[in-house]
């Protein structure tokens, strides 16, 4: 605890007034500001405007001309699929724990042999991203162990109500490409989850080299 007593309210006010007076006195003593140009003030002002006329126009024509982002721009998220259409998300919630803005909500579900959505034991049953909270930092995609979650270049996320800015799993899932089948369905690329990370989608093509196991 400090020995100094805090100044009383009246004393603080007096000090503030004194410093304001001191500043005003210094301004008076300094005299008028000297100009560095021989042009009168209005001439200098219009000179700035006149100089802009000859500069390259940088006006963006968006939305008439779509804006092209840098390839690594962090835009809307995508939940990816395996080549047979099964979901890469295993409902582990690591993305939600990594998110500093608490923008992700995940609830995992159990896969069964009758209803399989991902090659693992579990899948993301409910998945939501709240774009009112997201700051597009990308920590969630770094945390994802299956590369299920990635970010696209899509930045057109504005809306006129809060509800529509909470994106659901259906909105975030990657579209089905040719050769993919909408889950649930059995595993087509191998007998267990590991096969999905080491084999190519075409069984007639040579298998990719097996990645070394982490210890
Ligand atoms: S980009 Fe950042 S803020 Fe947005 S959901 Fe991912 S971790 Fe959260
Ligand atoms: S997106 Fe990735 S980190 Fe998030 S729950 Fe699914 S598998 Fe886990």
mmCIF file of C-alpha atoms and ligand atoms in Angstrom:
data_model
loop_
_atom_site.group_PDB
_atom_site.id
_atom_site.type_symbol
_atom_site.label_atom_id
_atom_site.label_comp_id
_atom_site.label_asym_id
_atom_site.label_seq_id
_atom_site.Cartn_x
_atom_site.Cartn_y
_atom_site.Cartn_z
ATOM 1 C CA UNK A 1 0.000 0.000 0.000
ATOM 2 C CA UNK A 2 1.353 3.462 -0.941
ATOM 3 C CA UNK A 3 2.107 6.076 1.771
ATOM 4 C CA UNK A 4 0.932 8.861 -0.516
ATOM 5 C CA UNK A 5 -2.615 10.041 0.007
ATOM 6 C CA UNK A 6 -4.568 10.394 -3.257
ATOM 7 C CA UNK A 7 -5.341 14.046 -4.107
ATOM 8 C CA UNK A 8 -8.764 15.227 -3.106
ATOM 9 C CA UNK A 9 -11.337 15.831 -5.866
ATOM 10 C CA UNK A 10 -11.056 19.627 -5.690
ATOM 11 C CA UNK A 11 -7.276 19.398 -5.724
ATOM 12 C CA UNK A 12 -7.358 17.220 -8.926
ATOM 13 C CA UNK A 13 -9.634 19.711 -10.650
ATOM 14 C CA UNK A 14 -7.305 22.554 -9.735
ATOM 15 C CA UNK A 15 -4.285 20.706 -11.152
ATOM 16 C CA UNK A 16 -6.103 20.018 -14.456
ATOM 17 C CA UNK A 17 -7.082 23.688 -14.797
ATOM 18 C CA UNK A 18 -3.528 24.776 -14.052
ATOM 19 C CA UNK A 19 -2.056 22.507 -16.753
ATOM 20 C CA UNK A 20 -4.629 23.718 -19.299
ATOM 21 C CA UNK A 21 -3.690 27.304 -18.499
ATOM 22 C CA UNK A 22 -0.007 26.443 -18.891
ATOM 23 C CA UNK A 23 -0.624 24.949 -22.370
ATOM 24 C CA UNK A 24 -2.612 28.028 -23.467
ATOM 25 C CA UNK A 25 0.214 30.291 -22.277
ATOM 26 C CA UNK A 26 2.809 28.270 -24.250
ATOM 27 C CA UNK A 27 0.668 28.532 -27.430
ATOM 28 C CA UNK A 28 0.502 32.325 -27.029
ATOM 29 C CA UNK A 29 4.257 32.592 -26.519
ATOM 30 C CA UNK A 30 5.032 30.430 -29.577
ATOM 31 C CA UNK A 31 3.338 32.971 -31.909
ATOM 32 C CA UNK A 32 1.754 32.235 -35.327
ATOM 33 C CA UNK A 33 2.740 29.009 -37.144
ATOM 34 C CA UNK A 34 5.247 29.722 -39.945
ATOM 35 C CA UNK A 35 4.246 28.480 -43.442
ATOM 36 C CA UNK A 36 6.716 26.425 -45.477
ATOM 37 C CA UNK A 37 5.047 27.374 -48.821
ATOM 38 C CA UNK A 38 4.706 30.777 -50.507
ATOM 39 C CA UNK A 39 1.159 29.838 -51.628
ATOM 40 C CA UNK A 40 -1.720 31.146 -49.526
ATOM 41 C CA UNK A 41 -3.563 28.561 -47.389
ATOM 42 C CA UNK A 42 -6.522 27.966 -49.801
ATOM 43 C CA UNK A 43 -4.046 27.501 -52.681
ATOM 44 C CA UNK A 44 -2.202 24.801 -50.716
ATOM 45 C CA UNK A 45 -5.489 23.065 -49.906
ATOM 46 C CA UNK A 46 -6.687 22.990 -53.530
ATOM 47 C CA UNK A 47 -3.209 21.888 -54.578
ATOM 48 C CA UNK A 48 -3.731 18.597 -52.719
ATOM 49 C CA UNK A 49 -7.032 18.057 -54.547
ATOM 50 C CA UNK A 50 -5.495 19.001 -57.917
ATOM 51 C CA UNK A 51 -2.575 16.582 -57.432
ATOM 52 C CA UNK A 52 -5.019 13.681 -56.845
ATOM 53 C CA UNK A 53 -6.573 14.173 -60.298
ATOM 54 C CA UNK A 54 -3.445 12.823 -61.982
ATOM 55 C CA UNK A 55 -2.985 9.822 -59.694
ATOM 56 C CA UNK A 56 -4.099 6.261 -60.556
ATOM 57 C CA UNK A 57 -7.697 5.658 -59.464
ATOM 58 C CA UNK A 58 -7.937 2.942 -56.782
ATOM 59 C CA UNK A 59 -11.722 2.788 -56.519
ATOM 60 C CA UNK A 60 -12.942 -0.817 -56.106
ATOM 61 C CA UNK A 61 -15.892 -1.663 -58.348
ATOM 62 C CA UNK A 62 -17.140 -4.304 -55.900
ATOM 63 C CA UNK A 63 -19.730 -5.898 -56.027
ATOM 64 C CA UNK A 64 -20.068 -5.322 -59.794
ATOM 65 C CA UNK A 65 -16.478 -6.563 -60.219
ATOM 66 C CA UNK A 66 -15.828 -9.421 -57.739
ATOM 67 C CA UNK A 67 -12.843 -8.942 -55.466
ATOM 68 C CA UNK A 68 -10.114 -11.560 -55.908
ATOM 69 C CA UNK A 69 -8.446 -12.394 -52.612
ATOM 70 C CA UNK A 70 -4.970 -13.734 -51.980
ATOM 71 C CA UNK A 71 -4.850 -17.561 -52.192
ATOM 72 C CA UNK A 72 -4.298 -17.943 -48.434
ATOM 73 C CA UNK A 73 -7.022 -15.501 -47.415
ATOM 74 C CA UNK A 74 -8.967 -16.729 -44.364
ATOM 75 C CA UNK A 75 -12.624 -16.816 -45.376
ATOM 76 C CA UNK A 76 -15.640 -18.988 -44.639
ATOM 77 C CA UNK A 77 -14.903 -22.452 -43.222
ATOM 78 C CA UNK A 78 -15.437 -25.743 -45.045
ATOM 79 C CA UNK A 79 -15.911 -29.220 -43.561
ATOM 80 C CA UNK A 80 -14.211 -31.562 -45.997
ATOM 81 C CA UNK A 81 -15.018 -35.075 -47.145
ATOM 82 C CA UNK A 82 -13.047 -38.179 -47.982
ATOM 83 C CA UNK A 83 -13.008 -39.207 -51.669
ATOM 84 C CA UNK A 84 -15.922 -41.608 -51.114
ATOM 85 C CA UNK A 85 -18.069 -38.879 -49.527
ATOM 86 C CA UNK A 86 -17.610 -39.799 -45.832
ATOM 87 C CA UNK A 87 -16.957 -36.845 -43.548
ATOM 88 C CA UNK A 88 -13.452 -36.137 -42.295
ATOM 89 C CA UNK A 89 -14.766 -34.645 -39.046
ATOM 90 C CA UNK A 90 -14.594 -37.082 -36.135
ATOM 91 C CA UNK A 91 -16.388 -34.833 -33.650
ATOM 92 C CA UNK A 92 -13.335 -34.454 -31.387
ATOM 93 C CA UNK A 93 -14.123 -30.787 -30.509
ATOM 94 C CA UNK A 94 -10.456 -29.740 -30.678
ATOM 95 C CA UNK A 95 -11.405 -26.880 -33.004
ATOM 96 C CA UNK A 96 -13.949 -25.614 -30.475
ATOM 97 C CA UNK A 97 -11.385 -25.737 -27.658
ATOM 98 C CA UNK A 98 -8.797 -23.899 -29.769
ATOM 99 C CA UNK A 99 -11.158 -21.084 -30.739
ATOM 100 C CA UNK A 100 -10.353 -17.909 -28.766
ATOM 101 C CA UNK A 101 -13.734 -16.377 -29.599
ATOM 102 C CA UNK A 102 -15.844 -19.371 -28.526
ATOM 103 C CA UNK A 103 -17.409 -19.356 -31.990
ATOM 104 C CA UNK A 104 -17.589 -23.115 -32.627
ATOM 105 C CA UNK A 105 -20.099 -25.560 -31.200
ATOM 106 C CA UNK A 106 -19.606 -29.303 -31.778
ATOM 107 C CA UNK A 107 -21.495 -32.332 -30.555
ATOM 108 C CA UNK A 108 -20.101 -35.709 -31.531
ATOM 109 C CA UNK A 109 -22.160 -38.802 -32.306
ATOM 110 C CA UNK A 110 -21.294 -42.523 -32.539
ATOM 111 C CA UNK A 111 -20.982 -44.174 -35.940
ATOM 112 C CA UNK A 112 -22.623 -47.566 -36.286
ATOM 113 C CA UNK A 113 -22.276 -50.142 -39.056
ATOM 114 C CA UNK A 114 -25.817 -49.279 -40.144
ATOM 115 C CA UNK A 115 -25.251 -45.518 -40.127
ATOM 116 C CA UNK A 116 -21.680 -44.470 -40.776
ATOM 117 C CA UNK A 117 -20.846 -40.805 -41.463
ATOM 118 C CA UNK A 118 -17.061 -40.866 -40.975
ATOM 119 C CA UNK A 119 -14.415 -43.612 -40.999
ATOM 120 C CA UNK A 120 -13.720 -43.223 -37.268
ATOM 121 C CA UNK A 121 -15.689 -44.235 -34.193
ATOM 122 C CA UNK A 122 -17.385 -40.857 -34.012
ATOM 123 C CA UNK A 123 -18.533 -38.063 -36.288
ATOM 124 C CA UNK A 124 -19.617 -34.468 -35.882
ATOM 125 C CA UNK A 125 -23.368 -34.823 -35.260
ATOM 126 C CA UNK A 126 -23.932 -31.126 -34.680
ATOM 127 C CA UNK A 127 -21.483 -28.546 -35.966
ATOM 128 C CA UNK A 128 -22.016 -24.777 -35.879
ATOM 129 C CA UNK A 129 -19.820 -21.737 -36.414
ATOM 130 C CA UNK A 130 -21.056 -18.385 -35.167
ATOM 131 C CA UNK A 131 -19.804 -15.768 -37.634
ATOM 132 C CA UNK A 132 -20.875 -12.980 -35.292
ATOM 133 C CA UNK A 133 -17.999 -14.099 -33.066
ATOM 134 C CA UNK A 134 -15.426 -15.508 -35.489
ATOM 135 C CA UNK A 135 -12.349 -13.338 -36.012
ATOM 136 C CA UNK A 136 -10.961 -15.546 -38.834
ATOM 137 C CA UNK A 137 -7.736 -16.215 -36.958
ATOM 138 C CA UNK A 138 -7.431 -19.791 -38.284
ATOM 139 C CA UNK A 139 -6.533 -21.413 -34.943
ATOM 140 C CA UNK A 140 -9.364 -23.910 -35.376
ATOM 141 C CA UNK A 141 -8.025 -25.233 -38.675
ATOM 142 C CA UNK A 142 -4.582 -25.580 -37.131
ATOM 143 C CA UNK A 143 -6.063 -27.636 -34.282
ATOM 144 C CA UNK A 144 -8.041 -30.042 -36.497
ATOM 145 C CA UNK A 145 -6.244 -33.423 -36.500
ATOM 146 C CA UNK A 146 -7.960 -34.780 -39.639
ATOM 147 C CA UNK A 147 -7.783 -31.681 -41.875
ATOM 148 C CA UNK A 148 -11.540 -31.793 -41.872
ATOM 149 C CA UNK A 149 -11.819 -28.086 -41.165
ATOM 150 C CA UNK A 150 -10.241 -25.671 -43.631
ATOM 151 C CA UNK A 151 -10.985 -22.113 -44.703
ATOM 152 C CA UNK A 152 -12.104 -20.967 -48.133
ATOM 153 C CA UNK A 153 -11.596 -17.562 -49.786
ATOM 154 C CA UNK A 154 -15.299 -16.694 -49.499
ATOM 155 C CA UNK A 155 -15.711 -13.453 -47.561
ATOM 156 C CA UNK A 156 -19.308 -12.544 -48.484
ATOM 157 C CA UNK A 157 -20.836 -13.307 -45.093
ATOM 158 C CA UNK A 158 -22.875 -10.169 -44.366
ATOM 159 C CA UNK A 159 -26.521 -10.616 -43.420
ATOM 160 C CA UNK A 160 -29.333 -8.610 -41.877
ATOM 161 C CA UNK A 161 -30.092 -10.843 -38.894
ATOM 162 C CA UNK A 162 -28.124 -12.683 -36.234
ATOM 163 C CA UNK A 163 -29.674 -16.128 -36.702
ATOM 164 C CA UNK A 164 -28.492 -16.492 -40.304
ATOM 165 C CA UNK A 165 -24.899 -15.816 -39.274
ATOM 166 C CA UNK A 166 -24.745 -19.026 -37.232
ATOM 167 C CA UNK A 167 -23.745 -21.506 -39.933
ATOM 168 C CA UNK A 168 -24.839 -25.108 -39.501
ATOM 169 C CA UNK A 169 -23.074 -28.309 -40.515
ATOM 170 C CA UNK A 170 -25.212 -28.557 -43.662
ATOM 171 C CA UNK A 171 -24.038 -25.097 -44.762
ATOM 172 C CA UNK A 172 -20.395 -25.803 -43.960
ATOM 173 C CA UNK A 173 -20.086 -29.262 -45.540
ATOM 174 C CA UNK A 174 -18.120 -29.424 -48.793
ATOM 175 C CA UNK A 175 -20.285 -30.333 -51.810
ATOM 176 C CA UNK A 176 -20.357 -33.896 -53.107
ATOM 177 C CA UNK A 177 -17.958 -34.204 -56.040
ATOM 178 C CA UNK A 178 -18.228 -36.840 -58.797
ATOM 179 C CA UNK A 179 -17.570 -40.291 -57.318
ATOM 180 C CA UNK A 180 -18.739 -39.268 -53.831
ATOM 181 C CA UNK A 181 -21.826 -40.626 -52.126
ATOM 182 C CA UNK A 182 -23.760 -38.816 -49.421
ATOM 183 C CA UNK A 183 -23.298 -40.470 -45.995
ATOM 184 C CA UNK A 184 -24.355 -42.594 -44.213
ATOM 185 C CA UNK A 185 -22.747 -45.474 -46.065
ATOM 186 C CA UNK A 186 -20.063 -48.125 -45.360
ATOM 187 C CA UNK A 187 -16.345 -47.385 -45.682
ATOM 188 C CA UNK A 188 -15.322 -47.785 -49.316
ATOM 189 C CA UNK A 189 -11.615 -46.922 -49.132
ATOM 190 C CA UNK A 190 -10.415 -49.502 -46.632
ATOM 191 C CA UNK A 191 -11.276 -51.623 -43.651
ATOM 192 C CA UNK A 192 -10.343 -49.182 -40.935
ATOM 193 C CA UNK A 193 -9.903 -45.466 -40.348
ATOM 194 C CA UNK A 194 -6.160 -45.545 -41.006
ATOM 195 C CA UNK A 195 -6.700 -46.762 -44.566
ATOM 196 C CA UNK A 196 -8.415 -43.470 -45.341
ATOM 197 C CA UNK A 197 -5.219 -41.533 -44.696
ATOM 198 C CA UNK A 198 -2.795 -43.810 -46.559
ATOM 199 C CA UNK A 199 -4.695 -45.067 -49.618
ATOM 200 C CA UNK A 200 -5.772 -43.378 -52.814
ATOM 201 C CA UNK A 201 -9.490 -43.401 -53.698
ATOM 202 C CA UNK A 202 -8.884 -45.657 -56.699
ATOM 203 C CA UNK A 203 -8.094 -49.233 -55.461
ATOM 204 C CA UNK A 204 -6.321 -50.041 -58.761
ATOM 205 C CA UNK A 205 -3.802 -47.206 -58.314
ATOM 206 C CA UNK A 206 -0.719 -47.708 -56.118
ATOM 207 C CA UNK A 207 -1.076 -46.914 -52.446
ATOM 208 C CA UNK A 208 0.463 -43.723 -51.097
ATOM 209 C CA UNK A 209 3.459 -44.203 -48.784
ATOM 210 C CA UNK A 210 2.424 -44.806 -45.189
ATOM 211 C CA UNK A 211 3.237 -41.846 -42.970
ATOM 212 C CA UNK A 212 5.490 -42.602 -40.013
ATOM 213 C CA UNK A 213 3.586 -43.023 -36.777
ATOM 214 C CA UNK A 214 4.117 -40.326 -34.188
ATOM 215 C CA UNK A 215 5.500 -41.538 -30.905
HETATM 216 S S1 LIG B 1 -11.116 -18.714 -37.271
HETATM 217 FE FE1 LIG B 1 -10.509 -18.277 -35.121
HETATM 218 S S2 LIG B 1 -12.282 -17.220 -34.250
HETATM 219 FE FE2 LIG B 1 -13.006 -18.176 -36.153
HETATM 220 S S3 LIG B 1 -13.861 -20.139 -35.515
HETATM 221 FE FE3 LIG B 1 -11.696 -20.513 -36.056
HETATM 222 S S4 LIG B 1 -10.546 -20.286 -34.114
HETATM 223 FE FE4 LIG B 1 -12.577 -19.378 -33.812
HETATM 224 S S1 LIG B 2 -13.507 -30.154 -37.425
HETATM 225 FE FE1 LIG B 2 -11.606 -31.244 -36.868
HETATM 226 S S2 LIG B 2 -11.118 -30.487 -34.784
HETATM 227 FE FE2 LIG B 2 -13.259 -29.924 -35.194
HETATM 228 S S3 LIG B 2 -14.458 -31.603 -34.305
HETATM 229 FE FE3 LIG B 2 -14.137 -32.090 -36.485
HETATM 230 S S4 LIG B 2 -12.281 -33.363 -36.518
HETATM 231 FE FE4 LIG B 2 -12.320 -32.351 -34.513
#
